[in-house]
PDB file of C-alpha atoms and ligand atoms in Angstrom:
ATOM      1  CA  MET A   1       0.096   0.013   0.147  1.00 66.00           C
ATOM      2  CA  LEU A   2       3.286   2.231   0.909  1.00 89.00           C
ATOM      3  CA  ASN A   3       3.914   1.705  -3.121  1.00 95.00           C
ATOM      4  CA  ARG A   4       3.630   3.520  -6.599  1.00 97.00           C
ATOM      5  CA  GLN A   5       0.572   0.885  -7.890  1.00 97.00           C
ATOM      6  CA  THR A   6      -1.051   0.373 -10.743  1.00 98.00           C
ATOM      7  CA  ILE A   7      -3.184  -1.964 -12.145  1.00 98.00           C
ATOM      8  CA  GLU A   8      -2.807  -5.717 -12.986  1.00 98.00           C
ATOM      9  CA  ASN A   9      -4.817  -5.900 -16.336  1.00 98.00           C
ATOM     10  CA  PRO A  10      -6.577  -3.126 -19.025  1.00 98.00           C
ATOM     11  CA  VAL A  11     -10.140  -2.890 -18.697  1.00 98.00           C
ATOM     12  CA  GLU A  12     -12.890  -1.379 -20.681  1.00 98.00           C
ATOM     13  CA  VAL A  13     -16.252  -0.582 -20.717  1.00 98.00           C
ATOM     14  CA  GLU A  14     -18.224   1.579 -23.187  1.00 98.00           C
ATOM     15  CA  GLY A  15     -20.841   4.354 -22.225  1.00 97.00           C
ATOM     16  CA  ILE A  16     -22.284   7.864 -22.882  1.00 95.00           C
ATOM     17  CA  ALA A  17     -20.634  11.860 -23.031  1.00 93.00           C
ATOM     18  CA  LEU A  18     -22.383  13.418 -20.720  1.00 89.00           C
ATOM     19  CA  HIS A  19     -21.975  16.757 -22.539  1.00 85.00           C
ATOM     20  CA  SER A  20     -22.051  15.588 -26.160  1.00 86.00           C
ATOM     21  CA  GLY A  21     -23.963  13.066 -26.403  1.00 89.00           C
ATOM     22  CA  GLY A  22     -21.566  10.677 -28.327  1.00 92.00           C
ATOM     23  CA  ARG A  23     -20.744   6.881 -27.050  1.00 96.00           C
ATOM     24  CA  VAL A  24     -17.088   6.750 -25.650  1.00 97.00           C
ATOM     25  CA  ARG A  25     -15.357   3.693 -25.173  1.00 98.00           C
ATOM     26  CA  LEU A  26     -12.994   3.527 -21.612  1.00 98.00           C
ATOM     27  CA  ARG A  27     -10.088   1.613 -22.232  1.00 98.00           C
ATOM     28  CA  LEU A  28      -8.330   1.085 -18.401  1.00 98.00           C
ATOM     29  CA  VAL A  29      -4.044  -0.111 -19.282  1.00 98.00           C
ATOM     30  CA  PRO A  30      -0.982  -0.701 -16.733  1.00 98.00           C
ATOM     31  CA  ALA A  31       2.391   1.848 -16.547  1.00 98.00           C
ATOM     32  CA  GLY A  32       4.982   1.511 -15.762  1.00 97.00           C
ATOM     33  CA  PRO A  33       6.408   3.512 -12.034  1.00 95.00           C
ATOM     34  CA  GLY A  34       6.870   6.928 -12.453  1.00 94.00           C
ATOM     35  CA  THR A  35       4.887   7.788 -15.301  1.00 96.00           C
ATOM     36  CA  GLY A  36       1.872   9.666 -13.274  1.00 97.00           C
ATOM     37  CA  VAL A  37      -2.238   9.363 -14.663  1.00 98.00           C
ATOM     38  CA  VAL A  38      -2.297  10.189 -18.324  1.00 98.00           C
ATOM     39  CA  PHE A  39      -5.406  10.602 -20.681  1.00 98.00           C
ATOM     40  CA  VAL A  40      -4.792   9.199 -24.108  1.00 98.00           C
ATOM     41  CA  ARG A  41      -6.971  10.116 -27.305  1.00 98.00           C
ATOM     42  CA  THR A  42      -6.866   7.218 -29.395  1.00 98.00           C
ATOM     43  CA  ASP A  43      -9.070   8.886 -31.547  1.00 97.00           C
ATOM     44  CA  ARG A  44      -6.902  11.339 -32.481  1.00 97.00           C
ATOM     45  CA  GLY A  45      -3.350   9.694 -33.173  1.00 97.00           C
ATOM     46  CA  ASP A  46      -3.054   8.326 -29.037  1.00 98.00           C
ATOM     47  CA  ALA A  47      -2.789  12.677 -28.193  1.00 98.00           C
ATOM     48  CA  GLU A  48      -1.087  12.437 -24.181  1.00 98.00           C
ATOM     49  CA  ILE A  49      -2.905  14.502 -21.934  1.00 98.00           C
ATOM     50  CA  PRO A  50      -1.541  13.987 -18.841  1.00 98.00           C
ATOM     51  CA  ALA A  51      -5.032  14.467 -15.143  1.00 98.00           C
ATOM     52  CA  LYS A  52      -2.434  17.471 -13.964  1.00 97.00           C
ATOM     53  CA  LEU A  53      -3.959  20.839 -12.994  1.00 97.00           C
ATOM     54  CA  GLU A  54      -1.476  22.763 -15.878  1.00 96.00           C
ATOM     55  CA  PHE A  55      -3.183  20.948 -18.094  1.00 97.00           C
ATOM     56  CA  GLN A  56      -6.446  22.095 -17.082  1.00 96.00           C
ATOM     57  CA  ALA A  57      -9.476  23.708 -17.998  1.00 94.00           C
ATOM     58  CA  PRO A  58     -11.880  26.143 -17.733  1.00 86.00           C
ATOM     59  CA  SER A  59     -15.029  24.850 -18.587  1.00 82.00           C
ATOM     60  CA  PHE A  60     -18.651  25.094 -17.001  1.00 72.00           C
ATOM     61  CA  TYR A  61     -19.845  22.249 -14.979  1.00 75.00           C
ATOM     62  CA  SER A  62     -17.201  19.437 -15.195  1.00 85.00           C
ATOM     63  CA  THR A  63     -13.817  19.668 -15.072  1.00 92.00           C
ATOM     64  CA  VAL A  64     -11.550  19.859 -18.592  1.00 95.00           C
ATOM     65  CA  LEU A  65      -8.096  18.892 -19.409  1.00 97.00           C
ATOM     66  CA  ARG A  66      -6.435  19.831 -22.132  1.00 97.00           C
ATOM     67  CA  ASN A  67      -3.071  19.079 -24.058  1.00 97.00           C
ATOM     68  CA  GLY A  68      -2.554  22.285 -26.903  1.00 96.00           C
ATOM     69  CA  GLU A  69      -5.835  21.024 -29.734  1.00 95.00           C
ATOM     70  CA  GLU A  70      -6.460  17.730 -27.689  1.00 97.00           C
ATOM     71  CA  SER A  71      -9.150  17.141 -24.468  1.00 96.00           C
ATOM     72  CA  VAL A  72     -10.809  15.662 -22.310  1.00 97.00           C
ATOM     73  CA  GLY A  73     -14.154  16.561 -20.079  1.00 95.00           C
ATOM     74  CA  THR A  74     -15.732  15.275 -17.142  1.00 94.00           C
ATOM     75  CA  VAL A  75     -12.179  13.192 -15.877  1.00 97.00           C
ATOM     76  CA  GLU A  76     -13.812  14.170 -12.042  1.00 95.00           C
ATOM     77  CA  HIS A  77     -15.324  10.695 -10.680  1.00 97.00           C
ATOM     78  CA  LEU A  78     -12.793   8.172 -12.270  1.00 98.00           C
ATOM     79  CA  MET A  79     -10.225  10.791 -10.805  1.00 98.00           C
ATOM     80  CA  ALA A  80     -11.809   9.987  -8.160  1.00 98.00           C
ATOM     81  CA  ALA A  81     -12.051   6.309  -8.085  1.00 98.00           C
ATOM     82  CA  VAL A  82      -8.154   6.666  -8.907  1.00 98.00           C
ATOM     83  CA  SER A  83      -6.944   8.379  -6.571  1.00 97.00           C
ATOM     84  CA  ALA A  84      -8.474   7.202  -3.433  1.00 96.00           C
ATOM     85  CA  LEU A  85      -7.922   3.584  -4.098  1.00 96.00           C
ATOM     86  CA  LEU A  86      -4.082   4.234  -4.646  1.00 95.00           C
ATOM     87  CA  VAL A  87      -3.687   3.568  -8.511  1.00 97.00           C
ATOM     88  CA  ASP A  88      -0.178   6.012  -8.687  1.00 97.00           C
ATOM     89  CA  ASP A  89       0.723   5.082 -12.871  1.00 98.00           C
ATOM     90  CA  LEU A  90      -2.198   4.247 -15.040  1.00 98.00           C
ATOM     91  CA  ARG A  91      -3.134   5.518 -18.789  1.00 98.00           C
ATOM     92  CA  ILE A  92      -6.845   6.147 -19.320  1.00 98.00           C
ATOM     93  CA  GLU A  93      -7.799   5.349 -23.379  1.00 98.00           C
ATOM     94  CA  LEU A  94     -10.363   6.840 -24.538  1.00 98.00           C
ATOM     95  CA  ASP A  95     -11.726   6.954 -28.377  1.00 97.00           C
ATOM     96  CA  GLY A  96     -14.525  10.134 -27.755  1.00 96.00           C
ATOM     97  CA  PRO A  97     -13.540  13.969 -26.288  1.00 95.00           C
ATOM     98  CA  GLU A  98     -14.948  12.897 -22.935  1.00 96.00           C
ATOM     99  CA  VAL A  99     -15.200   9.880 -20.201  1.00 97.00           C
ATOM    100  CA  PRO A 100     -17.868   8.053 -19.823  1.00 97.00           C
ATOM    101  CA  ILE A 101     -20.456   9.092 -17.442  1.00 96.00           C
ATOM    102  CA  LEU A 102     -22.203   6.195 -16.617  1.00 96.00           C
ATOM    103  CA  ASP A 103     -24.264   5.767 -14.241  1.00 95.00           C
ATOM    104  CA  GLY A 104     -23.435   9.484 -12.321  1.00 96.00           C
ATOM    105  CA  SER A 105     -21.973   7.823  -9.888  1.00 97.00           C
ATOM    106  CA  ALA A 106     -17.648   6.816  -9.225  1.00 98.00           C
ATOM    107  CA  ARG A 107     -19.082   2.925  -8.391  1.00 98.00           C
ATOM    108  CA  PRO A 108     -18.851   1.369 -11.455  1.00 98.00           C
ATOM    109  CA  PHE A 109     -15.693   2.991 -11.261  1.00 98.00           C
ATOM    110  CA  VAL A 110     -14.592   1.689  -8.180  1.00 98.00           C
ATOM    111  CA  GLU A 111     -15.215  -2.156  -9.816  1.00 98.00           C
ATOM    112  CA  LEU A 112     -13.741  -1.177 -12.888  1.00 98.00           C
ATOM    113  CA  ILE A 113     -10.574  -0.663 -11.430  1.00 98.00           C
ATOM    114  CA  ARG A 114     -10.490  -3.343  -8.726  1.00 98.00           C
ATOM    115  CA  SER A 115     -11.625  -6.125 -11.649  1.00 98.00           C
ATOM    116  CA  ALA A 116      -8.548  -4.929 -13.010  1.00 98.00           C
ATOM    117  CA  GLY A 117      -6.915  -6.123 -10.237  1.00 98.00           C
ATOM    118  CA  PHE A 118      -3.650  -4.040  -8.538  1.00 97.00           C
ATOM    119  CA  ARG A 119      -0.078  -3.984  -9.273  1.00 97.00           C
ATOM    120  CA  GLU A 120       2.735  -2.938  -6.494  1.00 97.00           C
ATOM    121  CA  HIS A 121       5.307  -1.335  -8.087  1.00 96.00           C
ATOM    122  CA  ALA A 122       9.372  -1.081  -6.773  1.00 95.00           C
ATOM    123  CA  ALA A 123       8.763   2.716  -6.067  1.00 94.00           C
ATOM    124  CA  THR A 124       7.652   3.792  -3.253  1.00 95.00           C
ATOM    125  CA  ARG A 125       4.923   5.810  -3.061  1.00 95.00           C
ATOM    126  CA  ASP A 126       5.322  10.462  -1.754  1.00 95.00           C
ATOM    127  CA  TYR A 127       2.324  11.920  -0.210  1.00 95.00           C
ATOM    128  CA  LEU A 128       2.286  16.169  -0.371  1.00 96.00           C
ATOM    129  CA  THR A 129       1.935  16.813   3.195  1.00 95.00           C
ATOM    130  CA  LEU A 130       0.954  20.266   4.106  1.00 96.00           C
ATOM    131  CA  THR A 131       2.472  21.719   6.868  1.00 95.00           C
ATOM    132  CA  ARG A 132       0.502  25.045   7.498  1.00 96.00           C
ATOM    133  CA  PRO A 133      -3.939  26.188   6.268  1.00 97.00           C
ATOM    134  CA  ILE A 134      -3.883  27.388   2.703  1.00 98.00           C
ATOM    135  CA  VAL A 135      -7.454  29.324   3.503  1.00 98.00           C
ATOM    136  CA  LEU A 136      -9.847  30.091  -0.122  1.00 98.00           C
ATOM    137  CA  HIS A 137     -13.702  32.519   0.027  1.00 95.00           C
ATOM    138  CA  GLU A 138     -15.459  33.866  -2.698  1.00 94.00           C
ATOM    139  CA  GLU A 139     -18.762  35.747  -0.904  1.00 93.00           C
ATOM    140  CA  GLU A 140     -20.224  33.074   0.976  1.00 93.00           C
ATOM    141  CA  LYS A 141     -18.136  29.897  -0.012  1.00 96.00           C
ATOM    142  CA  ARG A 142     -14.917  28.704   1.424  1.00 97.00           C
ATOM    143  CA  ILE A 143     -11.844  26.578   1.026  1.00 98.00           C
ATOM    144  CA  ALA A 144      -9.496  25.352   3.134  1.00 98.00           C
ATOM    145  CA  ALA A 145      -6.756  22.544   3.090  1.00 98.00           C
ATOM    146  CA  TYR A 146      -5.265  22.337   6.942  1.00 97.00           C
ATOM    147  CA  PRO A 147      -2.230  19.761   7.821  1.00 96.00           C
ATOM    148  CA  GLY A 148      -3.750  16.332   9.309  1.00 93.00           C
ATOM    149  CA  ARG A 149      -2.186  12.944   9.262  1.00 90.00           C
ATOM    150  CA  GLU A 150      -4.181  11.279   7.079  1.00 92.00           C
ATOM    151  CA  PHE A 151      -6.098  12.695   4.231  1.00 95.00           C
ATOM    152  CA  ARG A 152      -9.629  13.885   5.413  1.00 96.00           C
ATOM    153  CA  VAL A 153     -12.687  15.889   3.564  1.00 97.00           C
ATOM    154  CA  THR A 154     -15.335  17.781   5.554  1.00 98.00           C
ATOM    155  CA  TYR A 155     -17.889  19.347   3.334  1.00 98.00           C
ATOM    156  CA  ALA A 156     -20.569  21.423   3.891  1.00 97.00           C
ATOM    157  CA  ILE A 157     -23.783  22.301   1.806  1.00 96.00           C
ATOM    158  CA  ASP A 158     -26.362  24.800   1.650  1.00 93.00           C
ATOM    159  CA  PHE A 159     -28.996  25.298  -1.213  1.00 90.00           C
ATOM    160  CA  ASP A 160     -32.836  26.531  -1.005  1.00 86.00           C
ATOM    161  CA  HIS A 161     -34.375  23.422  -1.622  1.00 87.00           C
ATOM    162  CA  PRO A 162     -36.947  21.718   0.834  1.00 83.00           C
ATOM    163  CA  LEU A 163     -34.291  17.972  -0.296  1.00 84.00           C
ATOM    164  CA  LEU A 164     -30.813  19.242  -0.251  1.00 85.00           C
ATOM    165  CA  GLY A 165     -31.220  21.722   2.091  1.00 87.00           C
ATOM    166  CA  HIS A 166     -27.797  21.652   5.035  1.00 93.00           C
ATOM    167  CA  GLN A 167     -25.902  18.628   5.031  1.00 95.00           C
ATOM    168  CA  GLU A 168     -22.912  18.757   5.847  1.00 97.00           C
ATOM    169  CA  LEU A 169     -20.304  15.063   5.978  1.00 97.00           C
ATOM    170  CA  SER A 170     -16.266  14.511   7.019  1.00 97.00           C
ATOM    171  CA  VAL A 171     -14.745  11.535   5.828  1.00 96.00           C
ATOM    172  CA  SER A 172     -11.464   9.834   6.409  1.00 94.00           C
ATOM    173  CA  LEU A 173      -9.875   8.727   2.667  1.00 91.00           C
ATOM    174  CA  TRP A 174      -6.963   7.351   4.304  1.00 85.00           C
ATOM    175  CA  ASP A 175      -9.247   4.233   3.854  1.00 85.00           C
ATOM    176  CA  THR A 176     -10.135   3.164   0.545  1.00 86.00           C
ATOM    177  CA  HIS A 177     -12.793   0.903   1.151  1.00 91.00           C
ATOM    178  CA  ALA A 178     -14.297   3.838   3.049  1.00 93.00           C
ATOM    179  CA  PHE A 179     -15.110   5.952  -0.301  1.00 96.00           C
ATOM    180  CA  ALA A 180     -15.795   2.596  -2.816  1.00 96.00           C
ATOM    181  CA  GLU A 181     -18.652   2.537   0.102  1.00 95.00           C
ATOM    182  CA  LYS A 182     -19.632   5.531   1.603  1.00 96.00           C
ATOM    183  CA  LEU A 183     -18.617   7.590  -1.247  1.00 97.00           C
ATOM    184  CA  ALA A 184     -18.062   6.229  -4.631  1.00 98.00           C
ATOM    185  CA  PRO A 185     -21.823   5.527  -4.616  1.00 98.00           C
ATOM    186  CA  ALA A 186     -23.279   8.522  -4.975  1.00 98.00           C
ATOM    187  CA  ARG A 187     -24.522  10.146  -8.088  1.00 96.00           C
ATOM    188  CA  THR A 188     -24.426  13.211  -9.812  1.00 94.00           C
ATOM    189  CA  PHE A 189     -27.224  16.134  -9.212  1.00 92.00           C
ATOM    190  CA  THR A 190     -28.581  19.017 -10.946  1.00 89.00           C
ATOM    191  CA  PHE A 191     -32.238  20.739 -10.901  1.00 90.00           C
ATOM    192  CA  GLU A 192     -34.945  21.075 -13.458  1.00 90.00           C
ATOM    193  CA  ARG A 193     -34.421  24.125 -14.382  1.00 87.00           C
ATOM    194  CA  ASP A 194     -31.500  24.033 -15.983  1.00 86.00           C
ATOM    195  CA  VAL A 195     -31.524  21.828 -17.844  1.00 86.00           C
ATOM    196  CA  GLU A 196     -32.780  23.559 -20.380  1.00 83.00           C
ATOM    197  CA  ALA A 197     -30.008  26.052 -19.809  1.00 85.00           C
ATOM    198  CA  LEU A 198     -27.807  23.648 -20.347  1.00 83.00           C
ATOM    199  CA  ARG A 199     -28.395  22.302 -23.765  1.00 83.00           C
ATOM    200  CA  GLY A 200     -29.077  25.752 -24.873  1.00 84.00           C
ATOM    201  CA  ARG A 201     -25.953  25.434 -24.213  1.00 83.00           C
ATOM    202  CA  GLY A 202     -24.894  22.425 -26.245  1.00 82.00           C
ATOM    203  CA  LEU A 203     -24.151  20.166 -23.097  1.00 80.00           C
ATOM    204  CA  ALA A 204     -25.581  17.797 -20.982  1.00 81.00           C
ATOM    205  CA  LEU A 205     -26.904  16.619 -24.848  1.00 85.00           C
ATOM    206  CA  GLY A 206     -26.362  12.775 -22.608  1.00 88.00           C
ATOM    207  CA  GLY A 207     -27.999  13.428 -19.449  1.00 87.00           C
ATOM    208  CA  SER A 208     -31.118  11.351 -18.844  1.00 86.00           C
ATOM    209  CA  LEU A 209     -32.768  10.102 -15.512  1.00 89.00           C
ATOM    210  CA  ASP A 210     -30.079   7.293 -16.213  1.00 89.00           C
ATOM    211  CA  ASN A 211     -26.956   9.396 -15.395  1.00 91.00           C
ATOM    212  CA  ALA A 212     -28.303  11.674 -13.301  1.00 90.00           C
ATOM    213  CA  ILE A 213     -30.705  12.816  -9.898  1.00 93.00           C
ATOM    214  CA  VAL A 214     -32.979  15.811 -11.252  1.00 91.00           C
ATOM    215  CA  LEU A 215     -34.398  17.876  -8.512  1.00 91.00           C
ATOM    216  CA  GLY A 216     -38.113  19.460  -9.222  1.00 91.00           C
ATOM    217  CA  GLU A 217     -39.271  21.646  -7.270  1.00 86.00           C
ATOM    218  CA  ASP A 218     -39.985  19.532  -4.831  1.00 83.00           C
ATOM    219  CA  GLY A 219     -38.729  16.247  -4.633  1.00 87.00           C
ATOM    220  CA  ILE A 220     -36.798  13.788  -7.360  1.00 90.00           C
ATOM    221  CA  LEU A 221     -38.244  13.247 -10.932  1.00 91.00           C
ATOM    222  CA  ASN A 222     -36.320   9.525 -10.979  1.00 90.00           C
ATOM    223  CA  GLU A 223     -37.753   6.919 -10.724  1.00 90.00           C
ATOM    224  CA  GLN A 224     -35.291   5.174  -7.882  1.00 88.00           C
ATOM    225  CA  GLU A 225     -34.534   6.553  -4.513  1.00 91.00           C
ATOM    226  CA  LEU A 226     -31.916   7.793  -3.270  1.00 94.00           C
ATOM    227  CA  ARG A 227     -28.908   5.885  -2.690  1.00 96.00           C
ATOM    228  CA  TYR A 228     -28.153   7.131   1.115  1.00 95.00           C
ATOM    229  CA  PRO A 229     -30.370  10.853   2.170  1.00 93.00           C
ATOM    230  CA  ASP A 230     -27.495  12.621   2.064  1.00 95.00           C
ATOM    231  CA  GLU A 231     -26.029  11.287  -1.532  1.00 96.00           C
ATOM    232  CA  PHE A 232     -25.859  15.315  -2.844  1.00 96.00           C
ATOM    233  CA  VAL A 233     -23.493  16.436  -0.442  1.00 97.00           C
ATOM    234  CA  ARG A 234     -21.484  12.721  -0.943  1.00 97.00           C
ATOM    235  CA  HIS A 235     -21.121  13.477  -4.297  1.00 97.00           C
ATOM    236  CA  LYS A 236     -19.438  16.936  -4.121  1.00 97.00           C
ATOM    237  CA  ILE A 237     -17.299  15.051  -1.938  1.00 97.00           C
ATOM    238  CA  LEU A 238     -16.372  12.205  -4.630  1.00 97.00           C
ATOM    239  CA  ASP A 239     -16.115  15.982  -6.851  1.00 96.00           C
ATOM    240  CA  LEU A 240     -13.965  17.285  -5.279  1.00 97.00           C
ATOM    241  CA  THR A 241     -11.153  14.484  -4.431  1.00 97.00           C
ATOM    242  CA  GLY A 242     -11.387  13.763  -8.820  1.00 97.00           C
ATOM    243  CA  ASP A 243     -10.665  17.279  -8.877  1.00 96.00           C
ATOM    244  CA  LEU A 244      -7.890  17.687  -6.364  1.00 97.00           C
ATOM    245  CA  SER A 245      -5.683  14.822  -7.744  1.00 97.00           C
ATOM    246  CA  LEU A 246      -5.162  16.711  -9.666  1.00 97.00           C
ATOM    247  CA  VAL A 247      -2.562  17.895  -7.464  1.00 97.00           C
ATOM    248  CA  GLY A 248      -0.529  14.837  -9.240  1.00 95.00           C
ATOM    249  CA  ARG A 249       0.514  13.165  -5.929  1.00 94.00           C
ATOM    250  CA  ALA A 250      -1.547  11.626  -2.554  1.00 94.00           C
ATOM    251  CA  VAL A 251      -2.834  14.457  -0.142  1.00 95.00           C
ATOM    252  CA  ARG A 252      -2.032  14.504   3.559  1.00 95.00           C
ATOM    253  CA  ALA A 253      -4.549  16.677   4.515  1.00 96.00           C
ATOM    254  CA  HIS A 254      -7.854  17.843   6.297  1.00 97.00           C
ATOM    255  CA  VAL A 255      -9.617  20.323   3.275  1.00 98.00           C
ATOM    256  CA  VAL A 256     -12.910  21.542   5.077  1.00 98.00           C
ATOM    257  CA  ALA A 257     -15.431  22.837   1.967  1.00 98.00           C
ATOM    258  CA  TYR A 258     -18.729  24.617   2.099  1.00 97.00           C
ATOM    259  CA  ARG A 259     -20.548  25.763  -0.767  1.00 96.00           C
ATOM    260  CA  ALA A 260     -17.676  24.866  -2.562  1.00 95.00           C
ATOM    261  CA  GLY A 261     -17.685  24.190  -7.176  1.00 93.00           C
ATOM    262  CA  HIS A 262     -15.085  22.769  -9.787  1.00 92.00           C
ATOM    263  CA  ASP A 263     -13.550  26.165  -9.868  1.00 93.00           C
ATOM    264  CA  LEU A 264     -13.574  26.468  -5.427  1.00 95.00           C
ATOM    265  CA  HIS A 265     -12.156  22.712  -5.544  1.00 96.00           C
ATOM    266  CA  LEU A 266      -9.395  23.629  -8.516  1.00 95.00           C
ATOM    267  CA  ARG A 267      -8.591  26.739  -6.747  1.00 96.00           C
ATOM    268  CA  LEU A 268      -7.298  24.423  -4.209  1.00 98.00           C
ATOM    269  CA  ALA A 269      -5.204  22.599  -5.411  1.00 97.00           C
ATOM    270  CA  ARG A 270      -3.500  24.662  -7.578  1.00 97.00           C
ATOM    271  CA  ALA A 271      -2.461  27.051  -4.012  1.00 98.00           C
ATOM    272  CA  ILE A 272      -1.268  24.516  -2.708  1.00 98.00           C
ATOM    273  CA  LEU A 273       0.858  23.470  -5.792  1.00 97.00           C
ATOM    274  CA  GLN A 274       2.112  26.880  -5.086  1.00 97.00           C
ATOM    275  CA  ALA A 275       1.835  27.067  -1.198  1.00 96.00           C
ATOM    276  CA  ARG A 276       6.196  25.692  -1.781  1.00 95.00           C
ATOM    277  CA  ASP A 277       6.926  26.709   1.395  1.00 94.00           C
ATOM    278  CA  SER A 278       3.479  25.111   2.902  1.00 95.00           C
ATOM    279  CA  TRP A 279       4.124  21.677   2.234  1.00 96.00           C
ATOM    280  CA  TYR A 280       6.987  18.895   1.664  1.00 95.00           C
ATOM    281  CA  LEU A 281       6.936  15.420  -0.124  1.00 94.00           C
ATOM    282  CA  ALA A 282       7.694  12.208   1.848  1.00 91.00           C
ATOM    283  CA  PRO A 283       6.574   8.739   1.364  1.00 91.00           C
ATOM    284  CA  TRP A 284       4.246   7.724   4.506  1.00 87.00           C
ATOM    285  CA  SER A 285       5.132   7.788   8.312  1.00 81.00           C
ATOM    286  CA  GLU A 286       3.010   6.798  11.089  1.00 79.00           C
ATOM    287  CA  GLU A 287       4.317  10.796  11.777  1.00 79.00           C
ATOM    288  CA  ALA A 288       1.829  14.330  12.108  1.00 79.00           C
ATOM    289  CA  PRO A 289       3.674  16.282   9.565  1.00 82.00           C
ATOM    290  CA  ARG A 290       6.057  18.475  10.558  1.00 81.00           C
ATOM    291  CA  ARG A 291       6.089  22.248  10.269  1.00 76.00           C
ATOM    292  CA  GLY A 292       9.650  23.596   8.331  1.00 68.00           C
ATOM    293  CA  ALA A 293       9.866  20.670   7.049  1.00 67.00           C
ATOM    294  CA  THR A 294      11.393  21.393   3.732  1.00 59.00           C
ATOM    295  CA  ALA A 295       9.409  21.396   0.147  1.00 53.00           C
ATOM    296  CA  GLN A 296      10.786  19.448  -3.024  1.00 52.00           C
ATOM    297  CA  ALA A 297      10.441  19.139  -6.360  1.00 46.00           C
TER     298      ALA A 297
HETATM  299 ZN1   ZN B 301     -19.492  15.562 -10.381  1.00 52.30          ZN
END
């Protein structure tokens, strides 16, 4: 568990792209130590797009990576599963512009990765260990990362809607089973009133009640029940996990978010990487974070 990992065997799945509406085949392929996570557009001459913050491109409603002319969208649910299951090195092949949305959660990705099996590399994993707090806000929205022994997320949402209202949850993502059981099944959600606006902008063309919870005025339009009473805040933690993974390192920190979203998640990831005096890289140890330890590249 403390060494870098890849998957044992290639695995694949096919599904609908949420925004473009087309079918996409996703294939996960083992990669050598130090590769990191790299998306590969097999329909675009095997163009490579590393899953790192420096390749993150501005977008609405999902997280997009771009390398020159080539891009890949809706990466956050897959990236949440990859990082939470501690897969450090992986090739992600796609024959279209987006990761398939599948059921709108990360559960199918967890199942896919587990079905591939894990292979440990000889190289140890370096953890980005935070030693000083990093705090950001934007109007009423807040996000912060505090030094912590493990990776923990505390999240609160507050929507003016009878089903959502205030939901809060704190989860340690240190245990890979916690992600698989508590967070991965939580589906993405949207408001009925926003769906037409999204479609007007050419987005959510593949969206349906099969891959998102759609909220009407006073309930959900889906026939299935919620997977958890607080499925919404669980999905927000899932999104945050995926967005923060673009730091490119396993993180030891306690992240606290209030009414945040992709934009603020990604700003936090960027602020962490830029605050070079506020973290160090080291293999896992039981020790608490040490102030004054030197940052490395
Ligand atoms: Zn999401």
